[in-house]
PDB file of C-alpha atoms and ligand atoms in Angstrom:
ATOM      1  CA  MET Q   1       3.607 -30.512  -1.526  1.00 44.00           C
ATOM      2  CA  SER Q   2       4.333 -28.428  -4.617  1.00 49.00           C
ATOM      3  CA  ASP Q   3       7.489 -26.382  -4.708  1.00 53.00           C
ATOM      4  CA  THR Q   4       5.964 -22.907  -4.814  1.00 53.00           C
ATOM      5  CA  LYS Q   5       9.397 -21.230  -4.582  1.00 56.00           C
ATOM      6  CA  SER Q   6       9.962 -22.396  -8.122  1.00 53.00           C
ATOM      7  CA  SER Q   7       6.447 -21.588  -9.371  1.00 78.00           C
ATOM      8  CA  ALA Q   8       5.133 -18.275 -10.668  1.00 92.00           C
ATOM      9  CA  PRO Q   9       5.808 -15.368  -8.298  1.00 95.00           C
ATOM     10  CA  VAL Q  10       3.539 -12.956  -6.484  1.00 96.00           C
ATOM     11  CA  LEU Q  11       3.909  -9.516  -8.013  1.00 98.00           C
ATOM     12  CA  MET Q  12       3.573  -6.495  -5.734  1.00 98.00           C
ATOM     13  CA  PHE Q  13       3.223  -3.013  -7.152  1.00 98.00           C
ATOM     14  CA  ASP Q  14       3.356   0.410  -5.512  1.00 98.00           C
ATOM     15  CA  SER Q  15       4.552   3.884  -6.438  1.00 97.00           C
ATOM     16  CA  GLY Q  16       7.465   3.534  -4.031  1.00 96.00           C
ATOM     17  CA  ILE Q  17       8.497   1.665  -0.918  1.00 96.00           C
ATOM     18  CA  GLY Q  18       5.073   1.737   0.803  1.00 97.00           C
ATOM     19  CA  GLY Q  19       4.123  -1.702  -0.478  1.00 97.00           C
ATOM     20  CA  LEU Q  20       6.974  -3.150   1.559  1.00 97.00           C
ATOM     21  CA  THR Q  21       4.670  -2.840   4.598  1.00 96.00           C
ATOM     22  CA  VAL Q  22       2.465  -5.441   2.909  1.00 98.00           C
ATOM     23  CA  LEU Q  23       5.353  -7.511   1.557  1.00 98.00           C
ATOM     24  CA  ARG Q  24       6.666  -8.105   5.080  1.00 95.00           C
ATOM     25  CA  GLU Q  25       3.259  -9.463   6.184  1.00 97.00           C
ATOM     26  CA  ALA Q  26       2.921 -11.553   3.024  1.00 97.00           C
ATOM     27  CA  ARG Q  27       6.300 -13.137   3.664  1.00 96.00           C
ATOM     28  CA  VAL Q  28       5.214 -14.204   7.142  1.00 96.00           C
ATOM     29  CA  LEU Q  29       2.026 -15.792   5.804  1.00 96.00           C
ATOM     30  CA  MET Q  30       3.572 -17.283   2.657  1.00 94.00           C
ATOM     31  CA  PRO Q  31       7.236 -18.030   3.365  1.00 93.00           C
ATOM     32  CA  GLU Q  32       7.243 -20.552   0.529  1.00 90.00           C
ATOM     33  CA  ARG Q  33       6.331 -17.970  -2.132  1.00 93.00           C
ATOM     34  CA  ARG Q  34       8.610 -15.939  -4.333  1.00 94.00           C
ATOM     35  CA  PHE Q  35       7.966 -12.202  -4.674  1.00 97.00           C
ATOM     36  CA  VAL Q  36       8.655  -9.568  -7.294  1.00 97.00           C
ATOM     37  CA  TYR Q  37       8.387  -6.076  -5.830  1.00 97.00           C
ATOM     38  CA  VAL Q  38       7.847  -3.236  -8.309  1.00 98.00           C
ATOM     39  CA  ALA Q  39       8.138   0.436  -7.350  1.00 97.00           C
ATOM     40  CA  ASP Q  40       7.006   2.915  -9.983  1.00 98.00           C
ATOM     41  CA  ASP Q  41       9.392   5.467  -8.542  1.00 96.00           C
ATOM     42  CA  ALA Q  42       9.656   7.267 -11.882  1.00 97.00           C
ATOM     43  CA  ALA Q  43       6.115   8.505 -11.201  1.00 97.00           C
ATOM     44  CA  PHE Q  44       6.270   8.943  -7.401  1.00 96.00           C
ATOM     45  CA  PRO Q  45       4.234  10.354  -5.726  1.00 96.00           C
ATOM     46  CA  TYR Q  46       1.019   8.988  -7.213  1.00 96.00           C
ATOM     47  CA  GLY Q  47      -0.993  11.168  -4.833  1.00 91.00           C
ATOM     48  CA  ASP Q  48      -0.362  14.266  -6.944  1.00 90.00           C
ATOM     49  CA  TRP Q  49      -1.367  12.831 -10.355  1.00 95.00           C
ATOM     50  CA  GLU Q  50      -4.453  13.626 -12.410  1.00 95.00           C
ATOM     51  CA  GLU Q  51      -6.666  10.539 -12.624  1.00 96.00           C
ATOM     52  CA  PRO Q  52      -6.795   9.797 -16.399  1.00 97.00           C
ATOM     53  CA  ALA Q  53      -3.028  10.054 -16.876  1.00 98.00           C
ATOM     54  CA  LEU Q  54      -2.229   7.915 -13.853  1.00 97.00           C
ATOM     55  CA  ASN Q  55      -4.808   5.307 -14.789  1.00 98.00           C
ATOM     56  CA  ALA Q  56      -3.393   4.984 -18.313  1.00 98.00           C
ATOM     57  CA  ARG Q  57       0.147   4.753 -16.975  1.00 98.00           C
ATOM     58  CA  ILE Q  58      -0.662   1.965 -14.504  1.00 98.00           C
ATOM     59  CA  VAL Q  59      -2.612  -0.104 -17.044  1.00 98.00           C
ATOM     60  CA  ASP Q  60       0.270   0.257 -19.515  1.00 98.00           C
ATOM     61  CA  ILE Q  61       2.985  -0.692 -17.064  1.00 98.00           C
ATOM     62  CA  PHE Q  62       1.047  -3.776 -16.027  1.00 98.00           C
ATOM     63  CA  GLY Q  63       1.024  -4.984 -19.619  1.00 97.00           C
ATOM     64  CA  GLU Q  64       4.832  -5.119 -19.507  1.00 97.00           C
ATOM     65  CA  LEU Q  65       5.062  -6.496 -15.983  1.00 97.00           C
ATOM     66  CA  LEU Q  66       2.636  -9.363 -16.586  1.00 97.00           C
ATOM     67  CA  ASP Q  67       4.481 -10.325 -19.778  1.00 96.00           C
ATOM     68  CA  ARG Q  68       7.810 -10.193 -18.099  1.00 96.00           C
ATOM     69  CA  PHE Q  69       7.103 -11.947 -14.791  1.00 95.00           C
ATOM     70  CA  LYS Q  70       3.962 -14.007 -15.473  1.00 95.00           C
ATOM     71  CA  PRO Q  71       2.905 -13.813 -11.832  1.00 96.00           C
ATOM     72  CA  ALA Q  72       0.417 -16.160 -10.197  1.00 96.00           C
ATOM     73  CA  ILE Q  73      -1.332 -13.091  -8.810  1.00 97.00           C
ATOM     74  CA  ALA Q  74      -0.747  -9.339  -8.735  1.00 98.00           C
ATOM     75  CA  VAL Q  75      -1.110  -7.457  -5.459  1.00 98.00           C
ATOM     76  CA  ILE Q  76      -1.397  -3.683  -5.502  1.00 98.00           C
ATOM     77  CA  PRO Q  77      -0.411  -2.532  -2.032  1.00 98.00           C
ATOM     78  CA  CYS Q  78      -1.211   1.045  -2.950  1.00 98.00           C
ATOM     79  CA  ASN Q  79      -4.516   2.770  -2.160  1.00 98.00           C
ATOM     80  CA  THR Q  80      -3.907   5.575  -4.632  1.00 97.00           C
ATOM     81  CA  ALA Q  81      -3.467   3.124  -7.511  1.00 98.00           C
ATOM     82  CA  SER Q  82      -6.130   0.601  -6.434  1.00 98.00           C
ATOM     83  CA  THR Q  83      -8.945   3.104  -5.906  1.00 97.00           C
ATOM     84  CA  LEU Q  84      -8.292   4.372  -9.418  1.00 97.00           C
ATOM     85  CA  ALA Q  85      -7.140   1.556 -11.656  1.00 98.00           C
ATOM     86  CA  LEU Q  86      -8.259  -1.757 -10.180  1.00 97.00           C
ATOM     87  CA  GLY Q  87     -11.377  -1.999 -12.356  1.00 97.00           C
ATOM     88  CA  ASP Q  88      -9.516  -1.218 -15.575  1.00 98.00           C
ATOM     89  CA  LEU Q  89      -6.681  -3.588 -14.668  1.00 98.00           C
ATOM     90  CA  ARG Q  90      -9.092  -6.463 -14.110  1.00 98.00           C
ATOM     91  CA  ALA Q  91     -10.828  -5.690 -17.396  1.00 98.00           C
ATOM     92  CA  ALA Q  92      -7.567  -5.389 -19.342  1.00 98.00           C
ATOM     93  CA  TYR Q  93      -5.900  -8.502 -17.882  1.00 98.00           C
ATOM     94  CA  PRO Q  94      -8.696 -10.963 -17.045  1.00 97.00           C
ATOM     95  CA  ASP Q  95      -6.308 -13.929 -16.709  1.00 95.00           C
ATOM     96  CA  THR Q  96      -4.494 -12.405 -13.760  1.00 96.00           C
ATOM     97  CA  PRO Q  97      -6.127 -12.321 -10.335  1.00 96.00           C
ATOM     98  CA  PHE Q  98      -5.625  -8.905  -8.710  1.00 97.00           C
ATOM     99  CA  VAL Q  99      -5.678  -8.031  -5.016  1.00 98.00           C
ATOM    100  CA  GLY Q 100      -6.157  -4.334  -4.382  1.00 97.00           C
ATOM    101  CA  THR Q 101      -5.777  -2.130  -1.335  1.00 97.00           C
ATOM    102  CA  VAL Q 102      -8.570   0.281  -0.515  1.00 97.00           C
ATOM    103  CA  PRO Q 103      -9.157   2.425   2.591  1.00 98.00           C
ATOM    104  CA  ALA Q 104     -10.168   0.211   5.546  1.00 98.00           C
ATOM    105  CA  ILE Q 105     -13.382   2.156   6.157  1.00 98.00           C
ATOM    106  CA  LYS Q 106     -15.595  -0.861   6.840  1.00 97.00           C
ATOM    107  CA  PRO Q 107     -13.469  -2.290   9.704  1.00 97.00           C
ATOM    108  CA  ALA Q 108     -13.023   1.212  11.123  1.00 98.00           C
ATOM    109  CA  ALA Q 109     -16.786   1.784  11.132  1.00 98.00           C
ATOM    110  CA  GLU Q 110     -17.306  -1.575  12.853  1.00 97.00           C
ATOM    111  CA  ARG Q 111     -14.711  -0.858  15.519  1.00 97.00           C
ATOM    112  CA  THR Q 112     -15.181   2.800  16.434  1.00 98.00           C
ATOM    113  CA  ARG Q 113     -16.771   3.540  19.794  1.00 97.00           C
ATOM    114  CA  SER Q 114     -16.967   7.298  19.487  1.00 98.00           C
ATOM    115  CA  GLY Q 115     -18.272   7.242  15.899  1.00 98.00           C
ATOM    116  CA  LEU Q 116     -15.525   9.659  14.836  1.00 98.00           C
ATOM    117  CA  VAL Q 117     -13.167   8.095  12.297  1.00 98.00           C
ATOM    118  CA  SER Q 118     -10.461   9.739  10.215  1.00 98.00           C
ATOM    119  CA  VAL Q 119      -9.027   8.431   6.961  1.00 98.00           C
ATOM    120  CA  LEU Q 120      -5.459   9.558   6.379  1.00 98.00           C
ATOM    121  CA  ALA Q 121      -4.474   9.156   2.732  1.00 98.00           C
ATOM    122  CA  THR Q 122      -2.884  10.804  -0.274  1.00 97.00           C
ATOM    123  CA  PRO Q 123      -4.746  13.703  -1.925  1.00 96.00           C
ATOM    124  CA  GLY Q 124      -5.536  11.298  -4.785  1.00 96.00           C
ATOM    125  CA  THR Q 125      -7.208   8.666  -2.588  1.00 97.00           C
ATOM    126  CA  VAL Q 126      -9.193  11.313  -0.709  1.00 97.00           C
ATOM    127  CA  LYS Q 127     -10.604  12.658  -3.987  1.00 96.00           C
ATOM    128  CA  ARG Q 128     -11.650   9.301  -5.403  1.00 97.00           C
ATOM    129  CA  GLN Q 129     -15.272   8.376  -5.957  1.00 96.00           C
ATOM    130  CA  TYR Q 130     -14.282   4.869  -4.812  1.00 97.00           C
ATOM    131  CA  THR Q 131     -13.432   6.227  -1.355  1.00 98.00           C
ATOM    132  CA  ARG Q 132     -16.660   8.222  -1.156  1.00 97.00           C
ATOM    133  CA  ASP Q 133     -18.618   5.107  -2.126  1.00 97.00           C
ATOM    134  CA  LEU Q 134     -16.953   3.089   0.647  1.00 97.00           C
ATOM    135  CA  ILE Q 135     -18.058   5.690   3.174  1.00 98.00           C
ATOM    136  CA  ALA Q 136     -21.610   5.769   1.822  1.00 97.00           C
ATOM    137  CA  GLN Q 137     -21.792   1.979   1.862  1.00 97.00           C
ATOM    138  CA  TRP Q 138     -20.169   1.130   5.199  1.00 97.00           C
ATOM    139  CA  ALA Q 139     -19.908   4.172   7.421  1.00 97.00           C
ATOM    140  CA  GLN Q 140     -23.227   5.957   7.233  1.00 94.00           C
ATOM    141  CA  ARG Q 141     -23.558   5.984  10.988  1.00 94.00           C
ATOM    142  CA  CYS Q 142     -20.112   7.490  11.571  1.00 96.00           C
ATOM    143  CA  HIS Q 143     -18.616  10.866  11.028  1.00 97.00           C
ATOM    144  CA  VAL Q 144     -15.723  10.190   8.642  1.00 98.00           C
ATOM    145  CA  ARG Q 145     -13.143  12.875   8.100  1.00 98.00           C
ATOM    146  CA  LEU Q 146     -10.983  12.515   4.989  1.00 98.00           C
ATOM    147  CA  VAL Q 147      -7.510  13.936   5.473  1.00 98.00           C
ATOM    148  CA  GLY Q 148      -5.335  14.265   2.364  1.00 98.00           C
ATOM    149  CA  SER Q 149      -1.649  14.538   3.178  1.00 97.00           C
ATOM    150  CA  THR Q 150       0.741  16.000   0.633  1.00 96.00           C
ATOM    151  CA  GLN Q 151       3.862  15.211   2.672  1.00 97.00           C
ATOM    152  CA  LEU Q 152       3.595  11.920   4.557  1.00 98.00           C
ATOM    153  CA  ALA Q 153       4.456   9.535   1.698  1.00 97.00           C
ATOM    154  CA  ARG Q 154       7.572  11.598   0.958  1.00 96.00           C
ATOM    155  CA  LEU Q 155       8.461  11.711   4.650  1.00 97.00           C
ATOM    156  CA  ALA Q 156       8.121   7.925   4.883  1.00 97.00           C
ATOM    157  CA  GLU Q 157      10.362   7.433   1.841  1.00 95.00           C
ATOM    158  CA  ALA Q 158      13.016   9.713   3.327  1.00 95.00           C
ATOM    159  CA  TYR Q 159      12.730   8.103   6.757  1.00 96.00           C
ATOM    160  CA  MET Q 160      13.232   4.586   5.417  1.00 94.00           C
ATOM    161  CA  ARG Q 161      16.279   5.653   3.426  1.00 92.00           C
ATOM    162  CA  ASP Q 162      17.929   8.115   5.776  1.00 91.00           C
ATOM    163  CA  GLY Q 163      16.633   6.969   9.168  1.00 92.00           C
ATOM    164  CA  PHE Q 164      15.482  10.468  10.058  1.00 93.00           C
ATOM    165  CA  VAL Q 165      12.115  12.193  10.003  1.00 96.00           C
ATOM    166  CA  ASP Q 166      11.049  15.680  11.020  1.00 96.00           C
ATOM    167  CA  GLU Q 167       8.590  14.967  13.860  1.00 97.00           C
ATOM    168  CA  GLU Q 168       7.062  18.420  13.645  1.00 98.00           C
ATOM    169  CA  ALA Q 169       6.182  17.764  10.019  1.00 98.00           C
ATOM    170  CA  VAL Q 170       4.522  14.469  11.009  1.00 98.00           C
ATOM    171  CA  ARG Q 171       2.608  16.238  13.778  1.00 98.00           C
ATOM    172  CA  ALA Q 172       1.347  18.898  11.348  1.00 98.00           C
ATOM    173  CA  GLU Q 173       0.237  16.312   8.770  1.00 98.00           C
ATOM    174  CA  ILE Q 174      -1.749  14.172  11.217  1.00 98.00           C
ATOM    175  CA  ALA Q 175      -3.245  17.049  13.251  1.00 98.00           C
ATOM    176  CA  PRO Q 176      -6.410  17.425  11.084  1.00 98.00           C
ATOM    177  CA  CYS Q 177      -7.317  13.800  11.888  1.00 98.00           C
ATOM    178  CA  PHE Q 178      -8.133  14.649  15.494  1.00 98.00           C
ATOM    179  CA  ILE Q 179     -11.623  15.966  16.151  1.00 97.00           C
ATOM    180  CA  GLU Q 180     -13.482  16.663  19.380  1.00 97.00           C
ATOM    181  CA  GLN Q 181     -17.232  16.951  19.051  1.00 94.00           C
ATOM    182  CA  ASP Q 182     -19.983  16.879  21.709  1.00 93.00           C
ATOM    183  CA  GLY Q 183     -17.645  15.345  24.263  1.00 95.00           C
ATOM    184  CA  ARG Q 184     -16.506  12.642  21.821  1.00 97.00           C
ATOM    185  CA  ARG Q 185     -13.120  12.267  20.176  1.00 98.00           C
ATOM    186  CA  THR Q 186     -11.732  10.577  17.091  1.00 98.00           C
ATOM    187  CA  ASP Q 187     -10.736   7.070  18.156  1.00 98.00           C
ATOM    188  CA  ILE Q 188      -9.607   5.469  14.864  1.00 98.00           C
ATOM    189  CA  VAL Q 189      -7.300   6.734  12.152  1.00 98.00           C
ATOM    190  CA  VAL Q 190      -7.267   4.587   9.022  1.00 98.00           C
ATOM    191  CA  LEU Q 191      -3.803   4.458   7.461  1.00 98.00           C
ATOM    192  CA  ALA Q 192      -5.043   4.559   3.875  1.00 98.00           C
ATOM    193  CA  CYS Q 193      -1.633   4.796   2.256  1.00 98.00           C
ATOM    194  CA  THR Q 194       0.786   1.911   2.512  1.00 97.00           C
ATOM    195  CA  HIS Q 195       3.695   4.239   3.213  1.00 98.00           C
ATOM    196  CA  TYR Q 196       2.239   5.440   6.486  1.00 98.00           C
ATOM    197  CA  PRO Q 197       2.734   2.392   8.728  1.00 97.00           C
ATOM    198  CA  PHE Q 198       6.479   3.065   8.504  1.00 97.00           C
ATOM    199  CA  LEU Q 199       5.823   6.287  10.423  1.00 98.00           C
ATOM    200  CA  VAL Q 200       3.266   4.957  12.888  1.00 98.00           C
ATOM    201  CA  ASN Q 201       5.545   5.229  15.925  1.00 97.00           C
ATOM    202  CA  ARG Q 202       6.166   8.888  15.139  1.00 97.00           C
ATOM    203  CA  MET Q 203       2.436   9.359  14.670  1.00 98.00           C
ATOM    204  CA  ARG Q 204       1.757   7.799  18.084  1.00 98.00           C
ATOM    205  CA  LYS Q 205       4.334  10.070  19.622  1.00 98.00           C
ATOM    206  CA  THR Q 206       3.017  13.281  18.067  1.00 98.00           C
ATOM    207  CA  ALA Q 207      -0.735  12.549  18.290  1.00 98.00           C
ATOM    208  CA  PRO Q 208      -2.745  14.747  20.688  1.00 98.00           C
ATOM    209  CA  TRP Q 209      -4.394  11.637  22.200  1.00 98.00           C
ATOM    210  CA  PRO Q 210      -4.135   7.855  21.718  1.00 98.00           C
ATOM    211  CA  VAL Q 211      -6.117   6.318  18.854  1.00 98.00           C
ATOM    212  CA  ASP Q 212      -6.237   2.992  17.040  1.00 98.00           C
ATOM    213  CA  TRP Q 213      -4.081   3.330  13.870  1.00 98.00           C
ATOM    214  CA  LEU Q 214      -5.633   0.926  11.406  1.00 98.00           C
ATOM    215  CA  ASP Q 215      -3.050  -0.701   9.141  1.00 97.00           C
ATOM    216  CA  PRO Q 216      -4.602  -3.107   6.606  1.00 95.00           C
ATOM    217  CA  ALA Q 217      -1.316  -4.811   5.615  1.00 97.00           C
ATOM    218  CA  GLU Q 218      -2.038  -8.151   7.255  1.00 97.00           C
ATOM    219  CA  ALA Q 219      -5.586  -8.274   5.841  1.00 97.00           C
ATOM    220  CA  ILE Q 220      -4.251  -7.692   2.329  1.00 97.00           C
ATOM    221  CA  ALA Q 221      -1.630 -10.394   2.738  1.00 98.00           C
ATOM    222  CA  ARG Q 222      -4.336 -12.800   3.980  1.00 97.00           C
ATOM    223  CA  ARG Q 223      -6.526 -12.015   0.993  1.00 97.00           C
ATOM    224  CA  ALA Q 224      -3.598 -12.705  -1.330  1.00 97.00           C
ATOM    225  CA  LYS Q 225      -2.918 -16.021   0.393  1.00 96.00           C
ATOM    226  CA  THR Q 226      -6.564 -17.099   0.128  1.00 96.00           C
ATOM    227  CA  LEU Q 227      -6.695 -16.160  -3.527  1.00 94.00           C
ATOM    228  CA  LEU Q 228      -3.477 -18.031  -4.255  1.00 93.00           C
ATOM    229  CA  GLU Q 229      -4.928 -21.200  -2.793  1.00 89.00           C
ATOM    230  CA  ASN Q 230      -7.480 -21.148  -5.609  1.00 79.00           C
ATOM    231  CA  VAL Q 231      -5.109 -20.218  -8.414  1.00 75.00           C
ATOM    232  CA  ALA Q 232      -3.751 -23.021 -10.535  1.00 60.00           C
ATOM    233  CA  ILE Q 233       0.028 -23.169 -10.193  1.00 58.00           C
ATOM    234  CA  ARG Q 234       1.452 -21.777 -13.401  1.00 57.00           C
ATOM    235  CA  PRO Q 235       4.422 -23.579 -14.877  1.00 55.00           C
ATOM    236  CA  PRO Q 236       7.803 -22.019 -14.181  1.00 53.00           C
ATOM    237  CA  THR Q 237       8.958 -19.430 -16.704  1.00 57.00           C
ATOM    238  CA  ALA Q 238      12.499 -18.288 -17.439  1.00 53.00           C
ATOM    239  CA  MET Q 239      12.119 -15.778 -14.582  1.00 52.00           C
ATOM    240  CA  SER Q 240      11.002 -18.511 -12.243  1.00 48.00           C
ATOM    241  CA  ASP Q 241      14.419 -20.109 -12.404  1.00 46.00           C
ATOM    242  CA  VAL Q 242      15.686 -17.280 -10.288  1.00 55.00           C
ATOM    243  CA  GLU Q 243      15.207 -18.513  -6.740  1.00 71.00           C
ATOM    244  CA  ARG Q 244      15.173 -15.158  -5.049  1.00 87.00           C
ATOM    245  CA  ASP Q 245      12.907 -12.231  -4.403  1.00 94.00           C
ATOM    246  CA  VAL Q 246      13.599  -9.242  -6.607  1.00 95.00           C
ATOM    247  CA  ALA Q 247      12.870  -5.521  -6.745  1.00 96.00           C
ATOM    248  CA  VAL Q 248      12.343  -3.459  -9.884  1.00 96.00           C
ATOM    249  CA  PHE Q 249      12.399   0.357  -9.855  1.00 96.00           C
ATOM    250  CA  THR Q 250      10.879   1.924 -12.957  1.00 97.00           C
ATOM    251  CA  SER Q 251      13.311   4.858 -12.955  1.00 96.00           C
ATOM    252  CA  GLY Q 252      16.186   2.412 -13.301  1.00 93.00           C
ATOM    253  CA  ARG Q 253      18.118   4.695 -10.953  1.00 89.00           C
ATOM    254  CA  MET Q 254      18.798   3.530  -7.446  1.00 87.00           C
ATOM    255  CA  ASP Q 255      20.927   5.329  -4.963  1.00 91.00           C
ATOM    256  CA  PHE Q 256      22.969   3.629  -2.288  1.00 93.00           C
ATOM    257  CA  ALA Q 257      20.339   4.094   0.444  1.00 94.00           C
ATOM    258  CA  THR Q 258      17.642   2.498  -1.726  1.00 94.00           C
ATOM    259  CA  ARG Q 259      19.844  -0.468  -2.559  1.00 94.00           C
ATOM    260  CA  ARG Q 260      20.637  -0.951   1.093  1.00 94.00           C
ATOM    261  CA  LEU Q 261      16.952  -0.749   1.998  1.00 95.00           C
ATOM    262  CA  MET Q 262      16.036  -3.357  -0.616  1.00 96.00           C
ATOM    263  CA  GLN Q 263      18.774  -5.638   0.659  1.00 95.00           C
ATOM    264  CA  SER Q 264      17.468  -5.279   4.193  1.00 95.00           C
ATOM    265  CA  PHE Q 265      14.138  -6.585   2.886  1.00 96.00           C
ATOM    266  CA  GLY Q 266      15.918  -9.488   1.203  1.00 95.00           C
ATOM    267  CA  LEU Q 267      15.257  -8.170  -2.312  1.00 96.00           C
ATOM    268  CA  SER Q 268      17.829  -8.377  -5.096  1.00 93.00           C
ATOM    269  CA  ILE Q 269      17.730  -5.545  -7.577  1.00 91.00           C
ATOM    270  CA  LEU Q 270      16.890  -6.357 -11.169  1.00 87.00           C
TER     271      LEU Q 270
HETATM  272  N1  LIG H   1       1.650   4.041  -1.168  1.00 83.94           N
HETATM  273  C1  LIG H   1       0.648   4.708  -1.883  1.00 83.94           C
HETATM  274  C2  LIG H   1      -0.737   4.473  -1.305  1.00 83.94           C
HETATM  275  O1  LIG H   1      -0.983   3.494  -0.645  1.00 83.94           O
HETATM  276  C3  LIG H   1       0.818   6.050  -2.501  1.00 83.94           C
HETATM  277  C4  LIG H   1       1.900   7.031  -2.188  1.00 83.94           C
HETATM  278  C5  LIG H   1       2.071   8.059  -3.324  1.00 83.94           C
HETATM  279  O2  LIG H   1       2.665   7.672  -4.320  1.00 83.94           O
HETATM  280  O3  LIG H   1       1.555   9.175  -3.216  1.00 83.94           O
HETATM  281  O4  LIG H   1      -1.634   5.241  -1.528  1.00 83.94           O
END
């Protein structure tokens, strides 16, 4: 068996800590792999950005990251980035396999019984043509409500650092997801931002009725694992000598709570 701990790492990229919801699943499925977690916190939140500027930023940053870490694959556990930049990233860096994260509209459409599905995401993801195309392709027979939240990603960041979240704020942000129509009710809410699973217990508590909260983290981790099985093992690079999982924050500024959070995920700060 090859020693994958000392081979090229899996790179994970999000605007903040949301991608950690996918990292924890990926670790379970691929305990032998090494991970580099990148948070573009200097630009957080991505949900508020104009598309051309954000696209250019992400493509640029990847140039540096791929040079520096030479990953076996790059995973983007961020809907806001994937629905915008995945195509350009693949075109710009054809030697790197990319795994994106896009709203789980297809599985939601397959699973719903009432036919009323809500997609909870950042304002950016809700606006994207990519998201609209997913609905047109997979959910024609459902009523899909797109709910753009300006606050939830921030609330999740604060919750993971400080251990506290304003439940009333969570209630207000998720409320538009719940629809009653002709005796039917929304029965699935797609968590289309990787930050949101951190708040799912608060969402359950403040929801007006029980629904299935669809978190795609495990599916993304599985896709990454499958793709890795087909990727030739790249020879170790200087970075590969470091036998630990690392976190990089683009702002270069990390407060105590962030450091502690990264440590709790077993990530050393670079
Ligand atoms: N975690 C991100 C996502 O999945 C985005 C959060 C943000 O930066 O607005 O969409």
